[in-house]
Short mmCIF file of C-alpha atoms in Angstrom, two decimals:
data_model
loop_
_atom_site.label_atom_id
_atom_site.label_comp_id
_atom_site.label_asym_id
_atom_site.label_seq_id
_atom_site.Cartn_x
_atom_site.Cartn_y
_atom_site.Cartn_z
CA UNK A 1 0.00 0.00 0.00
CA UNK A 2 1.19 3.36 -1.23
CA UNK A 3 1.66 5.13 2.60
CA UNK A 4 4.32 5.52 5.07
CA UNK A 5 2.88 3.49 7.84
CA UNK A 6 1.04 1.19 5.96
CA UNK A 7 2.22 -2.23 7.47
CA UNK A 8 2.74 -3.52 11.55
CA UNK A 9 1.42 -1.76 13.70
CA UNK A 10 3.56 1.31 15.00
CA UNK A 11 3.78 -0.19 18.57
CA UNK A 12 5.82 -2.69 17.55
CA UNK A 13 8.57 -0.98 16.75
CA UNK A 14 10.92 -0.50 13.85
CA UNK A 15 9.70 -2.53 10.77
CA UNK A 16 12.81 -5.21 10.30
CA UNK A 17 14.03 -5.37 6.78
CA UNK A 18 12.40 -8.36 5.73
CA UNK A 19 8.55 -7.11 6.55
CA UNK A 20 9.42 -3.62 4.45
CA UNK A 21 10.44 -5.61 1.14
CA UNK A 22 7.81 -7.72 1.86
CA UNK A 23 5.56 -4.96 2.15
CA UNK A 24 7.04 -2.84 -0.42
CA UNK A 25 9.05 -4.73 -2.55
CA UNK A 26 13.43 -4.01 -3.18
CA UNK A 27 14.00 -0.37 -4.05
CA UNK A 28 14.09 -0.67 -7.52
CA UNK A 29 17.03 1.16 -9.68
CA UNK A 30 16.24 5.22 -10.90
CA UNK A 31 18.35 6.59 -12.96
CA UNK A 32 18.91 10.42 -13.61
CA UNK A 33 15.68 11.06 -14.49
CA UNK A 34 14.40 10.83 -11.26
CA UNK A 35 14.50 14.35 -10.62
CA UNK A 36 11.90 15.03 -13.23
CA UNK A 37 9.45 12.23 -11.94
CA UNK A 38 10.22 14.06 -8.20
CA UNK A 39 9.17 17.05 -9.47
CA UNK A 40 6.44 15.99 -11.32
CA UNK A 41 5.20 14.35 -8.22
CA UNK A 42 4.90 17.66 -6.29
CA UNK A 43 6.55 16.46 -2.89
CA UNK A 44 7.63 19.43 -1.10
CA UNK A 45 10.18 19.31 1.90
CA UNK A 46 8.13 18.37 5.11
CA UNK A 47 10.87 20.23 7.49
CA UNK A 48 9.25 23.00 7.65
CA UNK A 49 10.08 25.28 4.85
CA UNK A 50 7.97 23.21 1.76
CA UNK A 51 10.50 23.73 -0.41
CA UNK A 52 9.56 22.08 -3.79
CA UNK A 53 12.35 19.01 -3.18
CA UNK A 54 12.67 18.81 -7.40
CA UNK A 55 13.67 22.33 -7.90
CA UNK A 56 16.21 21.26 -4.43
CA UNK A 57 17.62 18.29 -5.89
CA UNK A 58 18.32 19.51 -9.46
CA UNK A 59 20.30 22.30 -8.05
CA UNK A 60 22.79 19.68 -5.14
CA UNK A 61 22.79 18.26 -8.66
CA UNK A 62 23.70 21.34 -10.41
CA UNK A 63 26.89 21.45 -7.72
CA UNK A 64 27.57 17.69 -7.09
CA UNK A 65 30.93 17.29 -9.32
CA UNK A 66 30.16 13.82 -8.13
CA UNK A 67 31.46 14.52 -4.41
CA UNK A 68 27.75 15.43 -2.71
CA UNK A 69 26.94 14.44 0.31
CA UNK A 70 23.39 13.54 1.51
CA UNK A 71 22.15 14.62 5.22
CA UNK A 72 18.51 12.64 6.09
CA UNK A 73 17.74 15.62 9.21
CA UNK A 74 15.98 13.99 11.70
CA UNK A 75 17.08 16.65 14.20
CA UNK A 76 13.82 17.45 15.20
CA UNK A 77 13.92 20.15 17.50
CA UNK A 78 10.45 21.71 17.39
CA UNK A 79 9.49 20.93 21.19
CA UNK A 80 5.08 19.68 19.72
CA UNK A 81 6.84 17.78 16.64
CA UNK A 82 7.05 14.21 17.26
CA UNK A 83 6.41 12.59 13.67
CA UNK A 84 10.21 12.39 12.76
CA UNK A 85 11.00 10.43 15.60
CA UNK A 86 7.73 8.33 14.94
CA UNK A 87 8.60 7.81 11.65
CA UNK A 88 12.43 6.37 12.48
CA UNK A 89 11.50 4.63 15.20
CA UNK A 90 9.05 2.60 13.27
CA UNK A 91 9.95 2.56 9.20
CA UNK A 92 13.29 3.38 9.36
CA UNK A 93 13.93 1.11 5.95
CA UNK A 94 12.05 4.13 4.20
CA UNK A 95 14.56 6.64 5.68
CA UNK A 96 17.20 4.69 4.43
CA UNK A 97 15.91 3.92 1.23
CA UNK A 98 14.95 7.79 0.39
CA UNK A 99 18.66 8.99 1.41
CA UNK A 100 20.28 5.71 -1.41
CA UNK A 101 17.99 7.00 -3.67
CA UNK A 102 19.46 10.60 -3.04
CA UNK A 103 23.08 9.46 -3.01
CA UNK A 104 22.35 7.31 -6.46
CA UNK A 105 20.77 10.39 -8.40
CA UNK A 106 22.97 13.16 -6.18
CA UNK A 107 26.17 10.82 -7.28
CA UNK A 108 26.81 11.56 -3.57
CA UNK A 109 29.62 8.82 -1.58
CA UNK A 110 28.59 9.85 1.78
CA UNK A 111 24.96 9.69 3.60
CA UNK A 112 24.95 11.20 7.09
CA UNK A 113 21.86 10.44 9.23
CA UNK A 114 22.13 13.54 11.76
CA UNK A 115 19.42 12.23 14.59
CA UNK A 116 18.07 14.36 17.72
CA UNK A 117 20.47 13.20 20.23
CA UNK A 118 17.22 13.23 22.61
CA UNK A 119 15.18 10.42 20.26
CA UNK A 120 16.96 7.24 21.54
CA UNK A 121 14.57 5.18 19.76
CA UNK A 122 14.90 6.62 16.56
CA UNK A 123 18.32 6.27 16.74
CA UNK A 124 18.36 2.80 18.21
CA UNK A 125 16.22 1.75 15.02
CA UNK A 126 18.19 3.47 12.63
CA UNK A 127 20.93 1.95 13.79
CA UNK A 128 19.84 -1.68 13.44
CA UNK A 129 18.26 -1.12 10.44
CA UNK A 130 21.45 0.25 8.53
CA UNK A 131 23.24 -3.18 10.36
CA UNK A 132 20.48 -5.32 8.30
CA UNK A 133 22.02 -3.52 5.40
CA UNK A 134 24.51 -4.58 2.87
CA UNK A 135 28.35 -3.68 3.63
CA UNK A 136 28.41 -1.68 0.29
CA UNK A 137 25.60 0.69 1.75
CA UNK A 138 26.65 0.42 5.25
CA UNK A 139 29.65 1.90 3.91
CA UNK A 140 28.60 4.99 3.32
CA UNK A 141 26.36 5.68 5.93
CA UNK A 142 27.44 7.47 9.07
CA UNK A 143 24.83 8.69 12.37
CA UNK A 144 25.62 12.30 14.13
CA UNK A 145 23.40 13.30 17.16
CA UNK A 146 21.87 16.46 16.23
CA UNK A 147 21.78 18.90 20.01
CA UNK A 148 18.55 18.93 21.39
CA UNK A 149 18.21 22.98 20.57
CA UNK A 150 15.83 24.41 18.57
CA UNK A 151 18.35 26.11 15.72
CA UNK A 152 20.23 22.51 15.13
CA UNK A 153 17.84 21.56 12.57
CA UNK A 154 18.92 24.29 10.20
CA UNK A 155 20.37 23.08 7.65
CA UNK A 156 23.56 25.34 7.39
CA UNK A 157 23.40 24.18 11.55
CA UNK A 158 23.37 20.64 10.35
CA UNK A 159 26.30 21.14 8.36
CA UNK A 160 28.24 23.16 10.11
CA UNK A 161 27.56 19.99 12.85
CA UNK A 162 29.36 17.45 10.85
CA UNK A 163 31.81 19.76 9.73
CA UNK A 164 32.94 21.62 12.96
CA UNK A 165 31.01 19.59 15.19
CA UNK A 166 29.19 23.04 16.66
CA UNK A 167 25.44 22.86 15.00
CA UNK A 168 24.88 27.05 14.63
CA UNK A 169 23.65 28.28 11.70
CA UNK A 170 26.29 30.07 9.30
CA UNK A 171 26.13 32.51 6.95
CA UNK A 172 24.76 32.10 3.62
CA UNK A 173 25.74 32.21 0.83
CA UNK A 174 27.24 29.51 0.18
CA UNK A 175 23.71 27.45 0.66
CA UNK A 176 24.72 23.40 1.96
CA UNK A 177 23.22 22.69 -2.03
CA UNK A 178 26.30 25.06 -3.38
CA UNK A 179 28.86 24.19 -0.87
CA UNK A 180 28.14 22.21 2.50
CA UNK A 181 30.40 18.98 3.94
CA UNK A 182 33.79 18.89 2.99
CA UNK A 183 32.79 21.95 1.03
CA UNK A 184 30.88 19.25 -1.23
CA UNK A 185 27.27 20.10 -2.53
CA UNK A 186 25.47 19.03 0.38
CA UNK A 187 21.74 17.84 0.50
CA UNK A 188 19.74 18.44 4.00
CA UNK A 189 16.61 16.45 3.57
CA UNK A 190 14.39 15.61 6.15
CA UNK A 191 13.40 12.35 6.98
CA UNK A 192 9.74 12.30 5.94
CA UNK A 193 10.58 14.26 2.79
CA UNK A 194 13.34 10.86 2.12
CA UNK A 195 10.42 8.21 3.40
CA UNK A 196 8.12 9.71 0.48
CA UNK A 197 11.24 9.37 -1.64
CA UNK A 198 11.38 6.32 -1.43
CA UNK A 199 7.94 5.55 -2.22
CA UNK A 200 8.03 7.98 -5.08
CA UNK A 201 11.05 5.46 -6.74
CA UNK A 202 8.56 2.85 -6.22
CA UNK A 203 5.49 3.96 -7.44
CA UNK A 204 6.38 7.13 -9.70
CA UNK A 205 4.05 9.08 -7.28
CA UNK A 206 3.38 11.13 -4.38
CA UNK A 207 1.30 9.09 -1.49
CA UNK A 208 -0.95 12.13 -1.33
CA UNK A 209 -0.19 11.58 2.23
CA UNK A 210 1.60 13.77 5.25
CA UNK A 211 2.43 13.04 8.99
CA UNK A 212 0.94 15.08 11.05
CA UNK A 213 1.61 15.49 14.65
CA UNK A 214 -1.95 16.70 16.67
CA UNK A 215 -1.28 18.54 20.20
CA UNK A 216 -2.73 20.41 23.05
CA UNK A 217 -6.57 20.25 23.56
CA UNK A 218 -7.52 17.02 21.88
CA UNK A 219 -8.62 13.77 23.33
CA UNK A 220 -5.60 11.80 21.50
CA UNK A 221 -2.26 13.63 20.83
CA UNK A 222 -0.09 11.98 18.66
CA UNK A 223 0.98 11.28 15.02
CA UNK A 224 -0.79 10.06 12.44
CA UNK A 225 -0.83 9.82 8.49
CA UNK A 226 -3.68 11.44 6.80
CA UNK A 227 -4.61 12.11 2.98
CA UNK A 228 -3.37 15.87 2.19
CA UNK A 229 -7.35 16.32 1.50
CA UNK A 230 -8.37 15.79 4.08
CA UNK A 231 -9.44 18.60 6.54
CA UNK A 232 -7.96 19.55 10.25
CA UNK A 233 -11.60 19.51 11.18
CA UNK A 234 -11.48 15.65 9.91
CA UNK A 235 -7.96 15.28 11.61
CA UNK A 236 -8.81 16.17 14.89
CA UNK A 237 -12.58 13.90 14.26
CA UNK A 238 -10.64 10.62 13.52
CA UNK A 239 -8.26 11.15 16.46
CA UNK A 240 -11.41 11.15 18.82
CA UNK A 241 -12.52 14.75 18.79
CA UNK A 242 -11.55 17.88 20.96
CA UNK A 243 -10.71 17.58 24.98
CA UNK A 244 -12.29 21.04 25.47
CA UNK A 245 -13.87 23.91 23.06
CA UNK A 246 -10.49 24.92 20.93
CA UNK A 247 -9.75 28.61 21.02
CA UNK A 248 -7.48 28.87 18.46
CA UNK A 249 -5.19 26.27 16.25
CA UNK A 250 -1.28 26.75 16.22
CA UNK A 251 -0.68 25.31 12.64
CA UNK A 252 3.11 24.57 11.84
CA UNK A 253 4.83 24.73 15.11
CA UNK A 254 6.10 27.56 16.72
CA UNK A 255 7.24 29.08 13.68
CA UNK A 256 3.52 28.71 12.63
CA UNK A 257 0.38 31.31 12.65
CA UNK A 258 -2.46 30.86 15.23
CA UNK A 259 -5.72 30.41 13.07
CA UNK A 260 -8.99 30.43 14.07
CA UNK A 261 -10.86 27.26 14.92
CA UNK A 262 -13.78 27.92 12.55
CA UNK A 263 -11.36 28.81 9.53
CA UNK A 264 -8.41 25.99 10.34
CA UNK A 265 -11.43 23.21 10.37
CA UNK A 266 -12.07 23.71 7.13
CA UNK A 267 -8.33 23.86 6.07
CA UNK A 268 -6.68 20.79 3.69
CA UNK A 269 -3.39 19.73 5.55
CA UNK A 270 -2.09 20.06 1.63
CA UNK A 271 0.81 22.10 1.90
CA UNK A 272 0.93 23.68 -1.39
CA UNK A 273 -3.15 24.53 -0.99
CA UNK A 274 -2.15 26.02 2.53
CA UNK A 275 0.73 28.23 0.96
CA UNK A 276 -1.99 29.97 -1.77
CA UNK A 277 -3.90 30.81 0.90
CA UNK A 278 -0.77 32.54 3.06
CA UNK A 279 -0.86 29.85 5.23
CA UNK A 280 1.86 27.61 5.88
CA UNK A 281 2.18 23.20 7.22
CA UNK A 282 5.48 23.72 8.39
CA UNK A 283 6.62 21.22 9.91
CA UNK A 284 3.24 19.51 10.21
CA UNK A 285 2.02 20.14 13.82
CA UNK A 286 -1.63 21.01 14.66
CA UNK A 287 -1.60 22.69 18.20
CA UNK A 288 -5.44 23.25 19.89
CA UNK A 289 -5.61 25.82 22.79
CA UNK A 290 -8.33 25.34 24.81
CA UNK A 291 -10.91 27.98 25.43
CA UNK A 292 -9.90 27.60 29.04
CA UNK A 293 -6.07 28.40 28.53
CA UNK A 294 -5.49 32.32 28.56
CA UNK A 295 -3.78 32.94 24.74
CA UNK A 296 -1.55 36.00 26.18
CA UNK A 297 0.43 34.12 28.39
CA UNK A 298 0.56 31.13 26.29
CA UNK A 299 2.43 33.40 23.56
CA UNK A 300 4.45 35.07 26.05
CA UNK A 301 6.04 31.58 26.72
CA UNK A 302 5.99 30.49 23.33
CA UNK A 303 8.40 33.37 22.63
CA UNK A 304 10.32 32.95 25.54
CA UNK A 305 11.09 29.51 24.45
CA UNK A 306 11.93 30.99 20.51
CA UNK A 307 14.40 33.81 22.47
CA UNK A 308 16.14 31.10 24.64
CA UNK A 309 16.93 28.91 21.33
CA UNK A 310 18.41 32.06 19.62
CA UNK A 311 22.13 30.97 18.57
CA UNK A 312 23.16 34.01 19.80
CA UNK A 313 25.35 34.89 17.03
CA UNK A 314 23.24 38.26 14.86
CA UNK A 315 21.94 40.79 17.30
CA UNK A 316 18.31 41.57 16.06
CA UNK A 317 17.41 37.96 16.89
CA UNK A 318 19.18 37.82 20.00
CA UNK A 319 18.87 40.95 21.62
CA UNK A 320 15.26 41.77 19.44
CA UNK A 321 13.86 38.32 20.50
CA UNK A 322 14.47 38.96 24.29
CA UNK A 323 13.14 42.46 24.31
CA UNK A 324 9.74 40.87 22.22
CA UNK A 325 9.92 37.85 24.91
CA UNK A 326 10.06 40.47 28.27
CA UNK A 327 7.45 42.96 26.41
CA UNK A 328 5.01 39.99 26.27
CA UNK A 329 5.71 38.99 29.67
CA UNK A 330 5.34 42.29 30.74
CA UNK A 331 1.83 42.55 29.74
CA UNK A 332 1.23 38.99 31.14
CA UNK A 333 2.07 39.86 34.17
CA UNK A 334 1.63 43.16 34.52
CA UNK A 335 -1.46 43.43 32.55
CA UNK A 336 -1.92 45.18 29.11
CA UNK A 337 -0.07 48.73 28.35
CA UNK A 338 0.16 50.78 25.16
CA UNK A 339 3.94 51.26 25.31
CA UNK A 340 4.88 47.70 25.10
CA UNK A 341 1.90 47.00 22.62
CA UNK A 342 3.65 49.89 20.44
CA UNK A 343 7.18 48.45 21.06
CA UNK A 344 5.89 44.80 19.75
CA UNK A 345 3.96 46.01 16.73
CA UNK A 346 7.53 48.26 15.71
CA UNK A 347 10.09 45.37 16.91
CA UNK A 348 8.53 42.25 15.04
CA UNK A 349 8.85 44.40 11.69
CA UNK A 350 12.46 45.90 12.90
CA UNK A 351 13.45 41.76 13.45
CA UNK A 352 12.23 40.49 10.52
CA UNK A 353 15.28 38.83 7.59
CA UNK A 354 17.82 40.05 9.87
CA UNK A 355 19.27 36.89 10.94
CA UNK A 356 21.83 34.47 9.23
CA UNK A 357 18.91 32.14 9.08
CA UNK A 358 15.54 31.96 9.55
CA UNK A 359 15.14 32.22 13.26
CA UNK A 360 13.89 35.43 13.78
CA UNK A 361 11.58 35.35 11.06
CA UNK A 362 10.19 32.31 12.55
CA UNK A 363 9.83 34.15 15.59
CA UNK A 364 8.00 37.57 14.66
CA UNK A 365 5.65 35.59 12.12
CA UNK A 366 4.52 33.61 14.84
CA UNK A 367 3.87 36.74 17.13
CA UNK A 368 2.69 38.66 14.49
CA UNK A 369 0.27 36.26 14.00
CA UNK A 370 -0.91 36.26 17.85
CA UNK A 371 -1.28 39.78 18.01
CA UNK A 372 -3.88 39.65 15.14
CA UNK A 373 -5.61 36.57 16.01
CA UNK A 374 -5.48 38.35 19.96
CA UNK A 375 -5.66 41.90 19.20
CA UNK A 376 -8.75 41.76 21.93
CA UNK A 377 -6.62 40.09 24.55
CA UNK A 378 -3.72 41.98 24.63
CA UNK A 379 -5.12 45.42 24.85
CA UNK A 380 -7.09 44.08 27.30
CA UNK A 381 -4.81 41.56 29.14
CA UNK A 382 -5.05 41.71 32.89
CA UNK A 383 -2.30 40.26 35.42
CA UNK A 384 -1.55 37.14 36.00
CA UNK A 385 1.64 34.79 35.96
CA UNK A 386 2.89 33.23 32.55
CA UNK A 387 3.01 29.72 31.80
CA UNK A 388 3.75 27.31 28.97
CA UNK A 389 2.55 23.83 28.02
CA UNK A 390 3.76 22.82 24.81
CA UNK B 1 26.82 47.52 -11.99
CA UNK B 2 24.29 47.89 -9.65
CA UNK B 3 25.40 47.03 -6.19
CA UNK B 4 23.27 46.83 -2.90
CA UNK B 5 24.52 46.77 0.45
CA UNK B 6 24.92 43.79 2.85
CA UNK B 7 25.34 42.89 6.55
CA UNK B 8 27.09 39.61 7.34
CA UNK B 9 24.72 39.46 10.56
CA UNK B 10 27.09 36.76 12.70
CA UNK B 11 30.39 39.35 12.18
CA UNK B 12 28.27 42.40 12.70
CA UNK B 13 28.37 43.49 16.19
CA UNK B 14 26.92 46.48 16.37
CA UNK B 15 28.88 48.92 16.32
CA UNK B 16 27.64 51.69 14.37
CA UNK B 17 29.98 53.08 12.47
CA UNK B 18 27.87 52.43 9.43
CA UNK B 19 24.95 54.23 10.01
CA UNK B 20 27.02 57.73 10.76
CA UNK B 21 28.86 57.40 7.33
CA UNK B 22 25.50 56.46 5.39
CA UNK B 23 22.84 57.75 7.46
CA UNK B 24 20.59 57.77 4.26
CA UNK B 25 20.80 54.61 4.18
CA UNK B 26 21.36 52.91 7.00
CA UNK B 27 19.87 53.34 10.75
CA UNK B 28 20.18 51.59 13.91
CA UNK B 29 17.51 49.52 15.78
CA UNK B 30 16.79 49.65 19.39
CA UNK B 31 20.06 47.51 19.87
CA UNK B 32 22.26 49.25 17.79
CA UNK B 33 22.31 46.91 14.75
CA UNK B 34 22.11 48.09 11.53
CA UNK B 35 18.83 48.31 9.47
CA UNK B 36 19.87 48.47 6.01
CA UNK B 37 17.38 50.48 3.50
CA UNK B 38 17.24 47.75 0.50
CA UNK B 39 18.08 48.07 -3.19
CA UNK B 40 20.44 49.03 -5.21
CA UNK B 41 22.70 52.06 -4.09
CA UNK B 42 22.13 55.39 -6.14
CA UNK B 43 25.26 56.57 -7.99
CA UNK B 44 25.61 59.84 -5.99
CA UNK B 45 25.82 57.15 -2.47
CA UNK B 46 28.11 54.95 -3.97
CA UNK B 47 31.10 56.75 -2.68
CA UNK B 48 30.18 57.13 0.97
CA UNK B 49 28.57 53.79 0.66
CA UNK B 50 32.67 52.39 0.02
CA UNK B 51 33.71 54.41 2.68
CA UNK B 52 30.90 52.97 5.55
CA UNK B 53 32.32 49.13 3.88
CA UNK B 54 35.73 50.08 3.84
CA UNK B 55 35.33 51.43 7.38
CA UNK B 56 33.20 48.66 9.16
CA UNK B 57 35.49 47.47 12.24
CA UNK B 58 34.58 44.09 11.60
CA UNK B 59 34.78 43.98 8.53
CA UNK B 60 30.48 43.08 8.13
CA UNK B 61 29.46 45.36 5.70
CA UNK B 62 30.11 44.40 1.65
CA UNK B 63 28.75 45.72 -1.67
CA UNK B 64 27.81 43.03 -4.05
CA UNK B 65 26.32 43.08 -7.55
CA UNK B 66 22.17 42.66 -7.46
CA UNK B 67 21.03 39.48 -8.51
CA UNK B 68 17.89 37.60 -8.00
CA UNK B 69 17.81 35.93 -4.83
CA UNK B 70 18.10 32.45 -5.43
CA UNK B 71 16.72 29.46 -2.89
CA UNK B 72 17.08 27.60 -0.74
#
């Protein structure tokens, strides 16, 4: 069957070799064409960014001079994400197939698996499943614990990882596609994105599928596939309904937009359909805050969490991300006041693009977003003490 | 040639020197980093534009042709 976690069921742990050619069938040979058939099959990245992975590939290709290298990210850092982890912990044959497939069209001679350093059982399957492996693909394969911080799944971060061992972001250009390991073209992919690679050799198609990982006020957090049609309203239906009236829906993480309930139930989880309507999947998490939760303080902590994980290395984010962090907590605990609304609505454009990568944008889109959906609480915000529940 | 002005944000540290030289482009934010007015340079800039790269103690600020930005 045509889906990720088709097959055993995902409590019993990482699918052995055997069951996932069973299942599946042996990854069968692609030759350079199989950049057109990925592009023609839409996939886009499912780290976060959903960049088209065609247009990705053909340019790593662009740079390869047959020295590439291929990194499967499965750094995970967003604190609600959980789906990479699911997804190596359980098909990690999938992982593994996607980053051959990679290395075969990329002409790459090194695959580095760069796994959260917190996700012991992702890394415990991977592990056994590269050892069920021949020695000529074992040979190439190497595992680096990504640092359990936010930033580490960048992918200049992930690169600068292998190569200096320190996983900040770095300047770019040179993009990891133009000049990454080794200074080799360098492909960070992340693991999903390589799972539906693999299927996409198989099949010549897209699953029409994404992992999606469902938190906060429902009755059963977790991660599941669903069809890219279908709607969060349908998500959170099959996964046994809402704990409590939802407030609001964080869709794509923290570097996502708070949406209201009414409007995100009738949303596709379709990336590219979310993107033409100036929404984004990110990395594929569905957050519900309860009616009962207070959406000021829940923000405040939010972007307490996004200042902490600052590398600390461009000012705006790290000095702009603290003073956007206190200014929220100020009016959380303090109560609502027109100088620190003022000094939010000014900072989170002052912020924005002015970071080696991506952070701070992250950071002010995901306020920015608040202080729309929440105009009414925080002009309006009385004291009390700020907490966070991820 | 067209040439725009930009910040290496990790060697930038804020010191300021930039935003004196080429106030009419360039101002500081609440921290004292740059904020850099984007697009090309006009010709009649160009000169103290040089002088505010030339001049950056940490060497942060560079000129470099305009070209589509290209991802990712």
């Amino acid at each position: 069957m045509n889906r990720l976690l088709a097959g055993q069921e995902l409590r019993a742990g990482p699918e052995p070799l055997t069951a996932h050619e069973r299942r599946l069938g042996k990854l069968p040979p692609t030759g350079k064409d199989f950049i057109e058939t990925l592009t023609r099959s839409g996939l886009v990245g499912k780290g976060g960014a959903g960049f088209p992975v065609g247009v990705k590939w053909r340019s790593a290709a662009g740079h390869s001079h047959g020295r590439a290298v291929i990194i499967a990210n499965g750094a995970e850092g967003e604190p609600q994400s959980k789906k990479d982890r699911v997804l190596m912990a359980t098909r990690p044959h999938l992982v593994l197939d996607g980053a051959f497939v990679a290395a075969r069209t990329l002409r790459a001679s090194r695959i580095v698996l760069y796994i959260g350093e917190d996700h012991a059982a992702a890394r415990a399957a991977m592990a056994r499943a590269l050892a069920e492996r021949t020695d000529r693909e074992r040979g190439i394969v190497t595992i680096s614990p990504a640092p359990a911080r936010y930033v580490a799944g960048e992918s200049s971060a992930a690169v600068h990882l292998v190569n200096a061992g320190i996983a900040t972001p770095t300047t770019t250009p040179p993009h990891p596609h133009e000049r990454g390991v080794d200074g080799g073209a360098t492909l960070v992919q992340n693991v999903e994105t390589l799972a539906h690679v693999a299927l996409i050799a198989r099949y010549g198609v897209a699953s029409g599928t994404t992992l999606v990982t469902l938190a906060g006020g429902v009755s059963h957090p977790g991660v599941v596939e669903v069809e890219e049609t279908a709607t969060i309203g349908e998500l959170v239906a099959r996964c046994g309904g809402v704990a409590e009236r939802p407030r609001a829906v964080l869709l794509g993480g923290y570097f996502g937009s708070w949406l209201d309930p009414d409007l995100a139930w009738t949303l596709p989880l379709d990336a590219r359909a979310l993107h033409e309507r100036g929404y984004s999947l990110g990395c594929g998490v569905v957050g519900l805050l309860g009616a009962s939760r207070c959406p000021v303080c829940e923000t405040a902590g939010i972007m307490h969490y996004l200042a902490g994980e600052s590398s600390a290395q461009c000012g705006p984010c790290f000095f702009g991300l603290r003073a956007l962090a206190a200014a929220c907590s100020r009016i959380a605990q303090q109560g609502s006041n027109r100088e620190d609304l003022e000094r939010l609505q000014r900072w989170t454009v002052d912020v924005r693009s002015r970071g080696a990568c991506r952070h701070p944008d992250g950071a002010v889109l995901f306020l920015q977003s608040a202080l729309q959906q929440f105009s009414h609480d925080f002009s309006t915000h009385e004291p009390h003490s700020v907490r966070r529940t991820a | 040639m067209t040439r725009e002005l930009v910040v290496d944000r990790i060697k930038c540290d804020g010191r300021g020197l930039c935003a004196e030289l080429l106030p009419e482009r360039i101002r500081l934010d609440d921290w004292g980093y740059p904020i850099i007015t984007p697009g090309p340079i006009p010709a009649h800039l160009m000169q103290h534009a040089e002088r505010a790269v030339e001049d950056c103690p940490v060497l942060a600020l560079a000129l470099r042709r305009v070209e589509r930005k290209a991802r990712p």
